[in-house]
mmCIF file of C-alpha atoms in Angstrom:
data_model
loop_
_atom_site.group_PDB
_atom_site.id
_atom_site.type_symbol
_atom_site.label_atom_id
_atom_site.label_comp_id
_atom_site.label_asym_id
_atom_site.label_seq_id
_atom_site.Cartn_x
_atom_site.Cartn_y
_atom_site.Cartn_z
ATOM 1 C CA UNK A 1185 18.174 -8.018 10.926
ATOM 2 C CA UNK A 1186 15.900 -7.146 7.961
ATOM 3 C CA UNK A 1187 15.231 -10.769 7.058
ATOM 4 C CA UNK A 1188 13.789 -11.413 10.538
ATOM 5 C CA UNK A 1189 11.222 -8.641 10.047
ATOM 6 C CA UNK A 1190 10.355 -10.181 6.660
ATOM 7 C CA UNK A 1191 10.024 -13.566 8.377
ATOM 8 C CA UNK A 1192 7.676 -12.063 10.977
ATOM 9 C CA UNK A 1193 5.646 -10.417 8.205
ATOM 10 C CA UNK A 1194 5.370 -13.765 6.395
ATOM 11 C CA UNK A 1195 4.307 -15.520 9.599
ATOM 12 C CA UNK A 1196 1.702 -12.984 10.764
ATOM 13 C CA UNK A 1197 0.410 -11.956 7.345
ATOM 14 C CA UNK A 1198 -0.526 -8.435 6.275
ATOM 15 C CA UNK A 1199 -3.656 -7.015 7.851
ATOM 16 C CA UNK A 1200 -4.651 -3.765 9.496
ATOM 17 C CA UNK A 1201 -5.832 -5.612 12.627
ATOM 18 C CA UNK A 1202 -2.345 -6.551 13.873
ATOM 19 C CA UNK A 1203 -1.112 -4.627 16.915
ATOM 20 C CA UNK A 1204 2.436 -4.760 15.616
ATOM 21 C CA UNK A 1205 3.613 -1.834 17.741
ATOM 22 C CA UNK A 1206 2.837 -3.821 20.915
ATOM 23 C CA UNK A 1207 4.445 -6.964 19.514
ATOM 24 C CA UNK A 1208 7.703 -5.161 18.755
ATOM 25 C CA UNK A 1209 7.687 -3.274 22.072
ATOM 26 C CA UNK A 1210 7.478 -6.578 23.974
ATOM 27 C CA UNK A 1211 10.769 -7.657 22.365
ATOM 28 C CA UNK A 1212 12.574 -4.272 22.251
ATOM 29 C CA UNK A 1213 11.822 -3.864 18.514
ATOM 30 C CA UNK A 1214 14.071 -6.839 17.833
ATOM 31 C CA UNK A 1215 12.546 -9.229 15.308
ATOM 32 C CA UNK A 1216 15.522 -11.579 15.738
ATOM 33 C CA UNK A 1217 14.550 -11.956 19.402
ATOM 34 C CA UNK A 1218 11.030 -12.972 18.361
ATOM 35 C CA UNK A 1219 12.477 -15.502 15.902
ATOM 36 C CA UNK A 1220 14.790 -16.979 18.552
ATOM 37 C CA UNK A 1221 12.149 -17.024 21.295
ATOM 38 C CA UNK A 1222 10.537 -20.281 22.363
ATOM 39 C CA UNK A 1223 6.799 -20.876 22.063
ATOM 40 C CA UNK A 1224 6.620 -20.394 25.823
ATOM 41 C CA UNK A 1225 8.349 -16.982 25.669
ATOM 42 C CA UNK A 1226 6.063 -15.880 22.850
ATOM 43 C CA UNK A 1227 3.014 -17.018 24.811
ATOM 44 C CA UNK A 1228 3.940 -15.341 28.112
ATOM 45 C CA UNK A 1229 4.688 -12.055 26.305
ATOM 46 C CA UNK A 1230 0.925 -11.707 25.990
ATOM 47 C CA UNK A 1231 1.046 -10.110 22.543
ATOM 48 C CA UNK A 1232 0.557 -13.158 20.294
ATOM 49 C CA UNK A 1233 -2.447 -15.410 19.825
ATOM 50 C CA UNK A 1234 -2.097 -19.193 19.814
ATOM 51 C CA UNK A 1235 -2.711 -19.182 16.057
ATOM 52 C CA UNK A 1236 0.036 -16.612 15.484
ATOM 53 C CA UNK A 1237 2.492 -18.633 17.591
ATOM 54 C CA UNK A 1238 1.659 -21.714 15.548
ATOM 55 C CA UNK A 1239 2.231 -19.821 12.299
ATOM 56 C CA UNK A 1240 5.594 -18.526 13.536
ATOM 57 C CA UNK A 1241 6.615 -22.076 14.368
ATOM 58 C CA UNK A 1242 5.704 -23.254 10.844
ATOM 59 C CA UNK A 1243 7.209 -20.337 8.890
ATOM 60 C CA UNK A 1244 10.807 -20.855 7.804
ATOM 61 C CA UNK A 1245 13.525 -18.240 7.480
ATOM 62 C CA UNK A 1246 14.175 -19.514 3.953
ATOM 63 C CA UNK A 1247 10.915 -17.942 2.824
ATOM 64 C CA UNK A 1248 12.088 -14.521 4.035
ATOM 65 C CA UNK A 1249 15.526 -14.987 2.504
ATOM 66 C CA UNK A 1250 13.974 -15.604 -0.921
ATOM 67 C CA UNK A 1251 12.085 -12.316 -0.674
ATOM 68 C CA UNK A 1252 15.243 -10.470 0.427
ATOM 69 C CA UNK A 1253 17.232 -11.947 -2.466
ATOM 70 C CA UNK A 1254 14.551 -10.899 -4.940
ATOM 71 C CA UNK A 1255 14.544 -7.344 -3.574
ATOM 72 C CA UNK A 1256 18.306 -7.213 -3.996
ATOM 73 C CA UNK A 1257 17.960 -8.372 -7.608
ATOM 74 C CA UNK A 1258 15.282 -5.752 -8.336
ATOM 75 C CA UNK A 1259 17.241 -3.056 -6.461
ATOM 76 C CA UNK A 1260 14.390 -2.391 -4.041
ATOM 77 C CA UNK A 1261 15.026 -0.876 -0.625
ATOM 78 C CA UNK A 1262 13.627 -2.712 2.396
ATOM 79 C CA UNK A 1263 12.754 -0.581 5.414
ATOM 80 C CA UNK A 1264 11.882 -1.848 8.892
ATOM 81 C CA UNK A 1265 10.837 0.220 11.951
ATOM 82 C CA UNK A 1266 14.391 0.561 13.365
ATOM 83 C CA UNK A 1267 15.767 1.906 10.040
ATOM 84 C CA UNK A 1268 16.592 5.609 9.911
ATOM 85 C CA UNK A 1269 14.654 6.128 6.662
ATOM 86 C CA UNK A 1270 11.468 4.463 7.942
ATOM 87 C CA UNK A 1271 8.797 7.223 8.027
ATOM 88 C CA UNK A 1272 8.984 8.725 11.522
ATOM 89 C CA UNK A 1273 5.250 9.370 11.920
ATOM 90 C CA UNK A 1274 4.469 5.800 10.865
ATOM 91 C CA UNK A 1275 6.300 4.423 13.910
ATOM 92 C CA UNK A 1276 3.537 5.887 16.116
ATOM 93 C CA UNK A 1277 0.797 3.876 14.407
ATOM 94 C CA UNK A 1278 -0.463 0.926 16.446
ATOM 95 C CA UNK A 1279 -0.679 -1.382 13.402
ATOM 96 C CA UNK A 1280 2.493 -0.133 11.697
ATOM 97 C CA UNK A 1281 3.854 -2.206 8.769
ATOM 98 C CA UNK A 1282 6.739 -4.491 9.665
ATOM 99 C CA UNK A 1283 8.429 -4.063 6.274
ATOM 100 C CA UNK A 1284 8.181 -1.421 3.563
ATOM 101 C CA UNK A 1285 9.462 -2.192 0.077
ATOM 102 C CA UNK A 1286 10.580 0.992 -1.675
ATOM 103 C CA UNK A 1287 11.671 1.994 -5.158
ATOM 104 C CA UNK A 1288 13.063 5.519 -5.418
ATOM 105 C CA UNK A 1289 14.469 8.200 -3.146
ATOM 106 C CA UNK A 1290 14.425 7.242 0.533
ATOM 107 C CA UNK A 1291 15.024 10.812 1.687
ATOM 108 C CA UNK A 1292 11.531 11.911 0.687
ATOM 109 C CA UNK A 1293 10.104 9.491 3.273
ATOM 110 C CA UNK A 1294 11.729 11.479 6.072
ATOM 111 C CA UNK A 1295 12.177 15.065 4.929
ATOM 112 C CA UNK A 1296 9.550 17.783 4.881
ATOM 113 C CA UNK A 1297 5.894 17.905 5.808
ATOM 114 C CA UNK A 1298 4.016 14.935 4.348
ATOM 115 C CA UNK A 1299 0.357 15.434 3.444
ATOM 116 C CA UNK A 1300 -2.014 12.860 1.962
ATOM 117 C CA UNK A 1301 -4.298 13.916 -0.885
ATOM 118 C CA UNK A 1302 -6.951 11.333 -1.801
ATOM 119 C CA UNK A 1303 -10.359 11.040 -3.433
ATOM 120 C CA UNK A 1304 -12.577 9.112 -5.812
ATOM 121 C CA UNK A 1305 -11.392 7.172 -8.844
ATOM 122 C CA UNK A 1306 -14.467 8.395 -10.745
ATOM 123 C CA UNK A 1307 -13.543 12.049 -10.381
ATOM 124 C CA UNK A 1308 -15.015 14.748 -12.590
ATOM 125 C CA UNK A 1309 -12.658 17.085 -14.447
ATOM 126 C CA UNK A 1310 -13.263 19.965 -12.050
ATOM 127 C CA UNK A 1311 -12.124 17.891 -9.067
ATOM 128 C CA UNK A 1312 -9.117 16.558 -10.992
ATOM 129 C CA UNK A 1313 -8.089 20.147 -11.704
ATOM 130 C CA UNK A 1314 -8.553 21.177 -8.054
ATOM 131 C CA UNK A 1315 -6.564 18.187 -6.785
ATOM 132 C CA UNK A 1316 -3.657 18.809 -9.151
ATOM 133 C CA UNK A 1317 -3.539 22.527 -8.285
ATOM 134 C CA UNK A 1318 -3.642 21.852 -4.549
ATOM 135 C CA UNK A 1319 -0.893 19.250 -4.847
ATOM 136 C CA UNK A 1320 1.231 21.584 -6.965
ATOM 137 C CA UNK A 1321 0.870 24.517 -4.573
ATOM 138 C CA UNK A 1322 1.608 22.368 -1.521
ATOM 139 C CA UNK A 1323 4.628 20.769 -3.217
ATOM 140 C CA UNK A 1324 6.027 24.188 -4.173
ATOM 141 C CA UNK A 1325 5.644 25.253 -0.552
ATOM 142 C CA UNK A 1326 7.820 22.329 0.569
ATOM 143 C CA UNK A 1327 5.324 19.539 1.287
ATOM 144 C CA UNK A 1328 5.632 15.914 0.199
ATOM 145 C CA UNK A 1329 2.398 14.725 -1.428
ATOM 146 C CA UNK A 1330 1.347 11.177 -0.552
ATOM 147 C CA UNK A 1331 -1.397 9.242 -2.353
ATOM 148 C CA UNK A 1332 -2.322 5.769 -3.558
ATOM 149 C CA UNK A 1333 -1.461 5.774 -7.260
ATOM 150 C CA UNK A 1334 -5.059 5.034 -8.300
ATOM 151 C CA UNK A 1335 -7.040 6.616 -11.128
ATOM 152 C CA UNK A 1336 -8.780 9.948 -10.606
ATOM 153 C CA UNK A 1337 -7.838 12.121 -7.634
ATOM 154 C CA UNK A 1338 -4.789 10.040 -6.632
ATOM 155 C CA UNK A 1339 -3.250 10.379 -10.090
ATOM 156 C CA UNK A 1340 -4.069 14.099 -10.182
ATOM 157 C CA UNK A 1341 -2.292 14.607 -6.846
ATOM 158 C CA UNK A 1342 0.845 12.813 -8.038
ATOM 159 C CA UNK A 1343 0.933 14.588 -11.409
ATOM 160 C CA UNK A 1344 0.353 17.958 -9.750
ATOM 161 C CA UNK A 1345 3.328 17.478 -7.423
ATOM 162 C CA UNK A 1346 5.543 16.252 -10.277
ATOM 163 C CA UNK A 1347 4.534 19.199 -12.473
ATOM 164 C CA UNK A 1348 5.592 21.526 -9.647
ATOM 165 C CA UNK A 1349 8.927 19.665 -9.441
ATOM 166 C CA UNK A 1350 8.087 18.623 -5.898
ATOM 167 C CA UNK A 1351 8.252 15.353 -3.976
ATOM 168 C CA UNK A 1352 5.498 12.743 -4.082
ATOM 169 C CA UNK A 1353 5.106 9.245 -2.624
ATOM 170 C CA UNK A 1354 2.861 6.522 -4.061
ATOM 171 C CA UNK A 1355 1.701 3.820 -1.607
ATOM 172 C CA UNK A 1356 0.456 0.720 -3.438
ATOM 173 C CA UNK A 1357 -1.985 -1.965 -2.345
ATOM 174 C CA UNK A 1358 -0.025 -4.669 -4.186
ATOM 175 C CA UNK A 1359 3.586 -5.670 -4.764
ATOM 176 C CA UNK A 1360 5.774 -3.119 -6.561
ATOM 177 C CA UNK A 1361 6.558 -5.706 -9.259
ATOM 178 C CA UNK A 1362 2.869 -6.296 -10.027
ATOM 179 C CA UNK A 1363 1.505 -4.720 -13.214
ATOM 180 C CA UNK A 1364 -1.195 -2.814 -11.321
ATOM 181 C CA UNK A 1365 -3.158 -0.248 -13.367
ATOM 182 C CA UNK A 1366 -1.211 -0.138 -16.660
ATOM 183 C CA UNK A 1367 -2.859 3.250 -17.311
ATOM 184 C CA UNK A 1368 -0.636 4.690 -14.554
ATOM 185 C CA UNK A 1369 2.559 2.761 -15.336
ATOM 186 C CA UNK A 1370 4.327 5.867 -16.671
ATOM 187 C CA UNK A 1371 3.186 7.813 -13.600
ATOM 188 C CA UNK A 1372 4.742 5.261 -11.238
ATOM 189 C CA UNK A 1373 7.977 5.385 -13.234
ATOM 190 C CA UNK A 1374 8.073 9.173 -12.934
ATOM 191 C CA UNK A 1375 7.389 9.008 -9.200
ATOM 192 C CA UNK A 1376 10.223 6.506 -8.666
ATOM 193 C CA UNK A 1377 12.655 8.867 -10.424
ATOM 194 C CA UNK A 1378 12.108 11.843 -8.124
ATOM 195 C CA UNK A 1379 10.027 10.482 -5.234
ATOM 196 C CA UNK A 1380 9.233 6.982 -3.988
ATOM 197 C CA UNK A 1381 6.895 4.081 -4.729
ATOM 198 C CA UNK A 1382 6.135 2.173 -1.511
ATOM 199 C CA UNK A 1383 4.362 -1.053 -0.590
ATOM 200 C CA UNK A 1384 4.243 -3.444 2.353
ATOM 201 C CA UNK A 1385 3.430 -6.276 -0.064
ATOM 202 C CA UNK A 1386 6.453 -8.189 -1.383
ATOM 203 C CA UNK A 1387 7.340 -9.032 -4.965
ATOM 204 C CA UNK A 1388 4.502 -9.647 -7.395
ATOM 205 C CA UNK A 1389 1.723 -9.836 -4.777
ATOM 206 C CA UNK A 1390 -1.599 -9.215 -6.516
ATOM 207 C CA UNK A 1391 -4.091 -6.684 -5.116
ATOM 208 C CA UNK A 1392 -7.275 -7.871 -3.409
ATOM 209 C CA UNK A 1393 -10.388 -6.086 -2.178
ATOM 210 C CA UNK A 1394 -8.846 -6.091 1.315
ATOM 211 C CA UNK A 1395 -5.363 -4.869 0.398
ATOM 212 C CA UNK A 1396 -6.418 -1.309 -0.435
ATOM 213 C CA UNK A 1397 -8.186 -0.554 2.884
ATOM 214 C CA UNK A 1398 -5.171 -2.110 4.615
ATOM 215 C CA UNK A 1399 -2.867 0.118 2.561
ATOM 216 C CA UNK A 1400 -4.800 3.263 3.494
ATOM 217 C CA UNK A 1401 -3.584 3.184 7.107
ATOM 218 C CA UNK A 1402 -0.036 3.676 5.757
ATOM 219 C CA UNK A 1403 -1.032 6.685 3.638
ATOM 220 C CA UNK A 1404 -2.624 8.325 6.679
ATOM 221 C CA UNK A 1405 0.115 7.151 9.060
ATOM 222 C CA UNK A 1406 2.948 8.700 7.036
ATOM 223 C CA UNK A 1407 1.286 12.114 6.993
ATOM 224 C CA UNK A 1408 0.520 14.955 9.379
ATOM 225 C CA UNK A 1409 -2.799 15.501 7.629
ATOM 226 C CA UNK A 1410 -5.135 14.006 5.005
ATOM 227 C CA UNK A 1411 -6.993 16.077 2.389
ATOM 228 C CA UNK A 1412 -10.082 14.554 0.725
ATOM 229 C CA UNK A 1413 -11.149 15.833 -2.705
ATOM 230 C CA UNK A 1414 -14.484 14.550 -4.082
ATOM 231 C CA UNK A 1415 -15.502 11.403 -2.253
ATOM 232 C CA UNK A 1416 -18.802 9.588 -2.254
ATOM 233 C CA UNK A 1417 -20.401 8.242 0.890
ATOM 234 C CA UNK A 1418 -18.684 4.849 0.415
ATOM 235 C CA UNK A 1419 -15.451 6.050 -1.119
ATOM 236 C CA UNK A 1420 -12.284 4.242 -0.063
ATOM 237 C CA UNK A 1421 -10.697 7.629 0.589
ATOM 238 C CA UNK A 1422 -12.984 7.969 3.624
ATOM 239 C CA UNK A 1423 -11.188 4.951 5.106
ATOM 240 C CA UNK A 1424 -7.963 6.954 4.839
ATOM 241 C CA UNK A 1425 -9.662 9.884 6.581
ATOM 242 C CA UNK A 1426 -10.946 7.560 9.314
ATOM 243 C CA UNK A 1427 -7.433 6.154 9.802
ATOM 244 C CA UNK A 1428 -6.089 9.710 10.091
ATOM 245 C CA UNK A 1429 -8.661 10.543 12.753
ATOM 246 C CA UNK A 1430 -7.888 7.368 14.716
ATOM 247 C CA UNK A 1431 -4.175 8.164 14.529
ATOM 248 C CA UNK A 1432 -4.726 11.698 15.841
ATOM 249 C CA UNK A 1433 -3.864 13.385 12.530
ATOM 250 C CA UNK A 1434 -5.585 16.310 10.831
ATOM 251 C CA UNK A 1435 -8.366 15.851 8.287
ATOM 252 C CA UNK A 1436 -9.280 18.365 5.573
ATOM 253 C CA UNK A 1437 -11.909 18.232 2.833
ATOM 254 C CA UNK A 1438 -12.705 20.252 -0.280
ATOM 255 C CA UNK A 1439 -16.420 21.211 -0.231
ATOM 256 C CA UNK A 1440 -18.500 20.071 -3.194
ATOM 257 C CA UNK A 1441 -21.957 20.153 -4.690
ATOM 258 C CA UNK A 1442 -24.437 19.695 -1.845
ATOM 259 C CA UNK A 1443 -26.669 17.640 -4.166
ATOM 260 C CA UNK A 1444 -23.922 15.638 -5.872
ATOM 261 C CA UNK A 1445 -23.586 12.064 -4.617
ATOM 262 C CA UNK A 1446 -19.854 11.940 -5.357
ATOM 263 C CA UNK A 1447 -19.278 14.809 -2.911
ATOM 264 C CA UNK A 1448 -21.378 13.388 -0.068
ATOM 265 C CA UNK A 1449 -18.438 11.863 1.786
ATOM 266 C CA UNK A 1450 -16.281 14.994 1.766
ATOM 267 C CA UNK A 1451 -19.189 17.217 2.804
ATOM 268 C CA UNK A 1452 -19.977 14.805 5.636
ATOM 269 C CA UNK A 1453 -16.375 15.032 6.861
ATOM 270 C CA UNK A 1454 -16.698 18.817 7.051
ATOM 271 C CA UNK A 1455 -19.947 18.499 8.989
ATOM 272 C CA UNK A 1456 -18.131 16.191 11.434
ATOM 273 C CA UNK A 1457 -15.263 18.612 12.012
ATOM 274 C CA UNK A 1458 -12.855 18.378 9.077
ATOM 275 C CA UNK A 1459 -11.458 21.749 8.012
ATOM 276 C CA UNK A 1460 -12.838 22.941 4.645
ATOM 277 C CA UNK A 1461 -10.169 23.688 2.040
ATOM 278 C CA UNK A 1462 -10.473 26.422 -0.568
ATOM 279 C CA UNK A 1463 -6.748 26.879 -1.200
ATOM 280 C CA UNK A 1464 -3.359 25.564 -0.107
ATOM 281 C CA UNK A 1465 -3.173 28.400 2.446
ATOM 282 C CA UNK A 1466 -6.061 26.794 4.362
ATOM 283 C CA UNK A 1467 -3.888 23.717 4.859
ATOM 284 C CA UNK A 1468 -0.450 25.299 5.321
ATOM 285 C CA UNK A 1469 -1.566 27.751 7.994
ATOM 286 C CA UNK A 1470 -2.203 24.756 10.276
ATOM 287 C CA UNK A 1471 1.498 23.832 10.111
ATOM 288 C CA UNK A 1472 3.184 27.211 9.780
ATOM 289 C CA UNK A 1473 4.272 27.349 13.426
ATOM 290 C CA UNK A 1474 5.677 23.818 13.742
ATOM 291 C CA UNK A 1475 7.196 23.544 10.266
ATOM 292 C CA UNK A 1476 8.307 27.132 9.651
ATOM 293 C CA UNK A 1477 11.861 26.007 8.810
ATOM 294 C CA UNK A 1478 10.574 23.633 6.112
ATOM 295 C CA UNK A 1479 7.776 25.607 4.484
ATOM 296 C CA UNK A 1480 7.876 28.448 1.999
ATOM 297 C CA UNK A 1481 4.690 30.260 3.011
ATOM 298 C CA UNK A 1482 5.028 32.704 0.129
ATOM 299 C CA UNK A 1483 3.895 29.802 -2.053
ATOM 300 C CA UNK A 1484 0.713 29.435 0.008
ATOM 301 C CA UNK A 1485 -1.892 30.345 -2.585
ATOM 302 C CA UNK A 1486 -5.034 32.094 -1.399
ATOM 303 C CA UNK A 1487 -7.016 30.678 -4.308
ATOM 304 C CA UNK A 1488 -6.754 27.928 -6.906
ATOM 305 C CA UNK A 1489 -6.114 30.055 -9.976
ATOM 306 C CA UNK A 1490 -2.654 28.737 -10.808
ATOM 307 C CA UNK A 1491 -2.765 25.983 -13.443
ATOM 308 C CA UNK A 1492 -0.928 22.827 -12.442
ATOM 309 C CA UNK A 1493 -1.579 20.282 -15.192
ATOM 310 C CA UNK A 1494 -4.153 19.715 -17.893
ATOM 311 C CA UNK A 1495 -6.955 17.677 -16.312
ATOM 312 C CA UNK A 1496 -7.173 15.567 -19.497
ATOM 313 C CA UNK A 1497 -3.749 14.075 -18.651
ATOM 314 C CA UNK A 1498 -5.176 12.258 -15.632
ATOM 315 C CA UNK A 1499 -6.782 8.851 -16.122
ATOM 316 C CA UNK A 1500 -10.101 8.429 -14.287
ATOM 317 C CA UNK A 1501 -12.388 5.474 -13.811
ATOM 318 C CA UNK A 1502 -15.469 5.707 -15.955
ATOM 319 C CA UNK A 1503 -18.741 6.254 -14.141
ATOM 320 C CA UNK A 1504 -21.238 3.452 -14.445
ATOM 321 C CA UNK A 1505 -24.224 4.112 -16.708
ATOM 322 C CA UNK A 1506 -26.037 0.804 -16.166
ATOM 323 C CA UNK A 1507 -29.825 0.896 -15.531
ATOM 324 C CA UNK A 1508 -30.922 0.343 -11.953
ATOM 325 C CA UNK A 1509 -32.416 -3.075 -12.670
ATOM 326 C CA UNK A 1510 -30.000 -4.336 -15.265
ATOM 327 C CA UNK A 1511 -29.631 -8.096 -15.292
ATOM 328 C CA UNK A 1512 -26.403 -9.252 -13.750
ATOM 329 C CA UNK A 1513 -24.589 -11.808 -15.868
ATOM 330 C CA UNK A 1514 -23.012 -14.696 -13.950
ATOM 331 C CA UNK A 1515 -19.243 -14.432 -13.670
ATOM 332 C CA UNK A 1516 -17.293 -16.359 -16.275
ATOM 333 C CA UNK A 1517 -15.424 -19.348 -14.901
ATOM 334 C CA UNK A 1518 -11.797 -18.644 -14.105
ATOM 335 C CA UNK A 1519 -9.479 -19.691 -16.896
ATOM 336 C CA UNK A 1520 -6.108 -21.064 -15.932
ATOM 337 C CA UNK A 1521 -3.547 -19.905 -18.520
ATOM 338 C CA UNK A 1522 -0.989 -22.210 -20.011
ATOM 339 C CA UNK A 1523 2.446 -21.797 -18.466
ATOM 340 C CA UNK A 1524 5.369 -20.344 -20.336
ATOM 341 C CA UNK A 1525 8.388 -22.661 -20.759
ATOM 342 C CA UNK A 1526 9.824 -23.257 -17.292
ATOM 343 C CA UNK A 1527 13.448 -22.608 -16.315
ATOM 344 C CA UNK A 1528 15.558 -25.708 -16.892
ATOM 345 C CA UNK A 1529 16.916 -25.676 -13.325
ATOM 346 C CA UNK A 1530 13.533 -25.540 -11.570
ATOM 347 C CA UNK A 1531 13.657 -27.788 -8.445
ATOM 348 C CA UNK A 1532 11.466 -30.939 -8.425
ATOM 349 C CA UNK A 1533 8.911 -29.602 -5.910
ATOM 350 C CA UNK A 1534 8.375 -26.406 -7.893
ATOM 351 C CA UNK A 1535 8.015 -28.419 -11.118
ATOM 352 C CA UNK A 1536 5.405 -30.584 -9.424
ATOM 353 C CA UNK A 1537 3.486 -27.527 -8.167
ATOM 354 C CA UNK A 1538 3.341 -26.063 -11.676
ATOM 355 C CA UNK A 1539 2.159 -29.408 -13.077
ATOM 356 C CA UNK A 1540 -0.620 -29.523 -10.461
ATOM 357 C CA UNK A 1541 -1.757 -26.003 -11.386
ATOM 358 C CA UNK A 1542 -1.815 -26.684 -15.142
ATOM 359 C CA UNK A 1543 -5.285 -28.227 -14.858
ATOM 360 C CA UNK A 1544 -6.925 -25.624 -12.619
ATOM 361 C CA UNK A 1545 -6.287 -23.236 -9.686
ATOM 362 C CA UNK A 1546 -5.881 -25.074 -6.373
ATOM 363 C CA UNK A 1547 -6.146 -24.227 -2.682
ATOM 364 C CA UNK A 1548 -2.942 -24.484 -0.655
ATOM 365 C CA UNK A 1549 -4.336 -27.493 1.240
ATOM 366 C CA UNK A 1550 -4.911 -29.298 -2.067
ATOM 367 C CA UNK A 1551 -1.339 -28.516 -3.128
ATOM 368 C CA UNK A 1552 0.001 -29.827 0.178
ATOM 369 C CA UNK A 1553 -1.943 -33.068 -0.307
ATOM 370 C CA UNK A 1554 -0.888 -33.449 -3.964
ATOM 371 C CA UNK A 1555 2.809 -32.849 -3.312
ATOM 372 C CA UNK A 1556 3.040 -34.440 0.168
ATOM 373 C CA UNK A 1557 5.364 -31.548 1.126
ATOM 374 C CA UNK A 1558 5.779 -30.014 4.565
ATOM 375 C CA UNK A 1559 4.229 -26.572 5.093
ATOM 376 C CA UNK A 1560 7.577 -24.804 5.472
ATOM 377 C CA UNK A 1561 8.959 -26.408 2.320
ATOM 378 C CA UNK A 1562 5.692 -25.760 0.466
ATOM 379 C CA UNK A 1563 5.542 -22.063 1.459
ATOM 380 C CA UNK A 1564 9.151 -21.548 0.357
ATOM 381 C CA UNK A 1565 8.515 -23.170 -3.045
ATOM 382 C CA UNK A 1566 5.290 -21.209 -3.615
ATOM 383 C CA UNK A 1567 7.007 -17.950 -2.657
ATOM 384 C CA UNK A 1568 9.829 -18.605 -5.104
ATOM 385 C CA UNK A 1569 7.347 -19.320 -7.909
ATOM 386 C CA UNK A 1570 5.411 -16.141 -7.064
ATOM 387 C CA UNK A 1571 8.564 -14.043 -7.141
ATOM 388 C CA UNK A 1572 9.428 -15.561 -10.528
ATOM 389 C CA UNK A 1573 5.882 -14.599 -11.701
ATOM 390 C CA UNK A 1574 5.187 -18.227 -12.664
ATOM 391 C CA UNK A 1575 2.210 -18.459 -10.289
ATOM 392 C CA UNK A 1576 0.102 -15.976 -8.340
ATOM 393 C CA UNK A 1577 -2.018 -16.161 -5.196
ATOM 394 C CA UNK A 1578 -5.664 -15.115 -5.306
ATOM 395 C CA UNK A 1579 -7.990 -14.438 -2.343
ATOM 396 C CA UNK A 1580 -8.651 -17.512 -0.186
ATOM 397 C CA UNK A 1581 -5.094 -18.873 -0.553
ATOM 398 C CA UNK A 1582 -5.873 -20.259 -4.000
ATOM 399 C CA UNK A 1583 -2.941 -20.428 -6.403
ATOM 400 C CA UNK A 1584 -2.991 -20.327 -10.185
ATOM 401 C CA UNK A 1585 -0.587 -19.921 -13.066
ATOM 402 C CA UNK A 1586 0.187 -16.346 -14.089
ATOM 403 C CA UNK A 1587 -1.187 -15.093 -17.381
ATOM 404 C CA UNK A 1588 1.545 -14.349 -19.910
#
């Protein structure tokens, strides 16, 4: 059954605009039924567009089977909405992910009270300290801390929970196999040992500017509440807070300097109704009645005096110091790296694709024209090469050789 959900994910793509809950409900949450349905049945269901029906017709099951085989090789769990370990709260989200790829302990996706703790990548040391202390106190009280594995506040939240020997979940905006943020590689390894690293992107899928906002709906959807620590007016963490509000979840914010631009977003959330947070008790008291059997309220600190981790341990993104009118240099042309020696048993179509990409990155339409391959066959070959980290896809469906 899992491979049919992967097939549907491949056919529809990954975007926050899909009303996947309605699509599954129309076919009794049975992805196999969608696969077996005729174009007419898909059309009269009223949940698919003509373009989506066309993409389902052109997407082969072989593409999904390659992804499933690679997950088996990498010992990754694959969760779909009917699975018992699929996060329960996430099933209530209208645009729920069809597949979650997981490395780590599945039980932490279901047990306890999950709370998201997010904020800016360019966090100051005071906010890093606050985030790590909050995460540590909440983890000691029995909460699972969920964040995005980024620099700054995200990393502080994860480290704080780990330092308290609690559970934490990292939701990535790229494939689990991708070497995203090498500064946090050791952090992701630690999380996978006692918590879980999660993504809806398969294999070595590279991050894009759209994948992180799309990812944020999962962070909010897994959790009963979202806590924002230091966020500017355009911080991505405000997208997570917006998702939480749209999903009917609680939103909290740590107040900051009224004249500091990096605190504008969090302060605005409080003005719009988010509960201000001065300690873990401010958060836990909202859930004491419904989660009394899971929470240890004696760990609900009334202040933030307890030290969780040294703030210097957390990697943050450097704040820009460029002058307001600094000249902007034109971007350097993309360099296509030389391929590493290819496996001897590489099929002819895949060999031809690599040869085409040796000269320069190419759009999928150009590859189809150069190889004269059918779309289903072409997608399967490209997917296999991506999984093998021989090529990678960049925004706009342009493929290039991976840098080695």
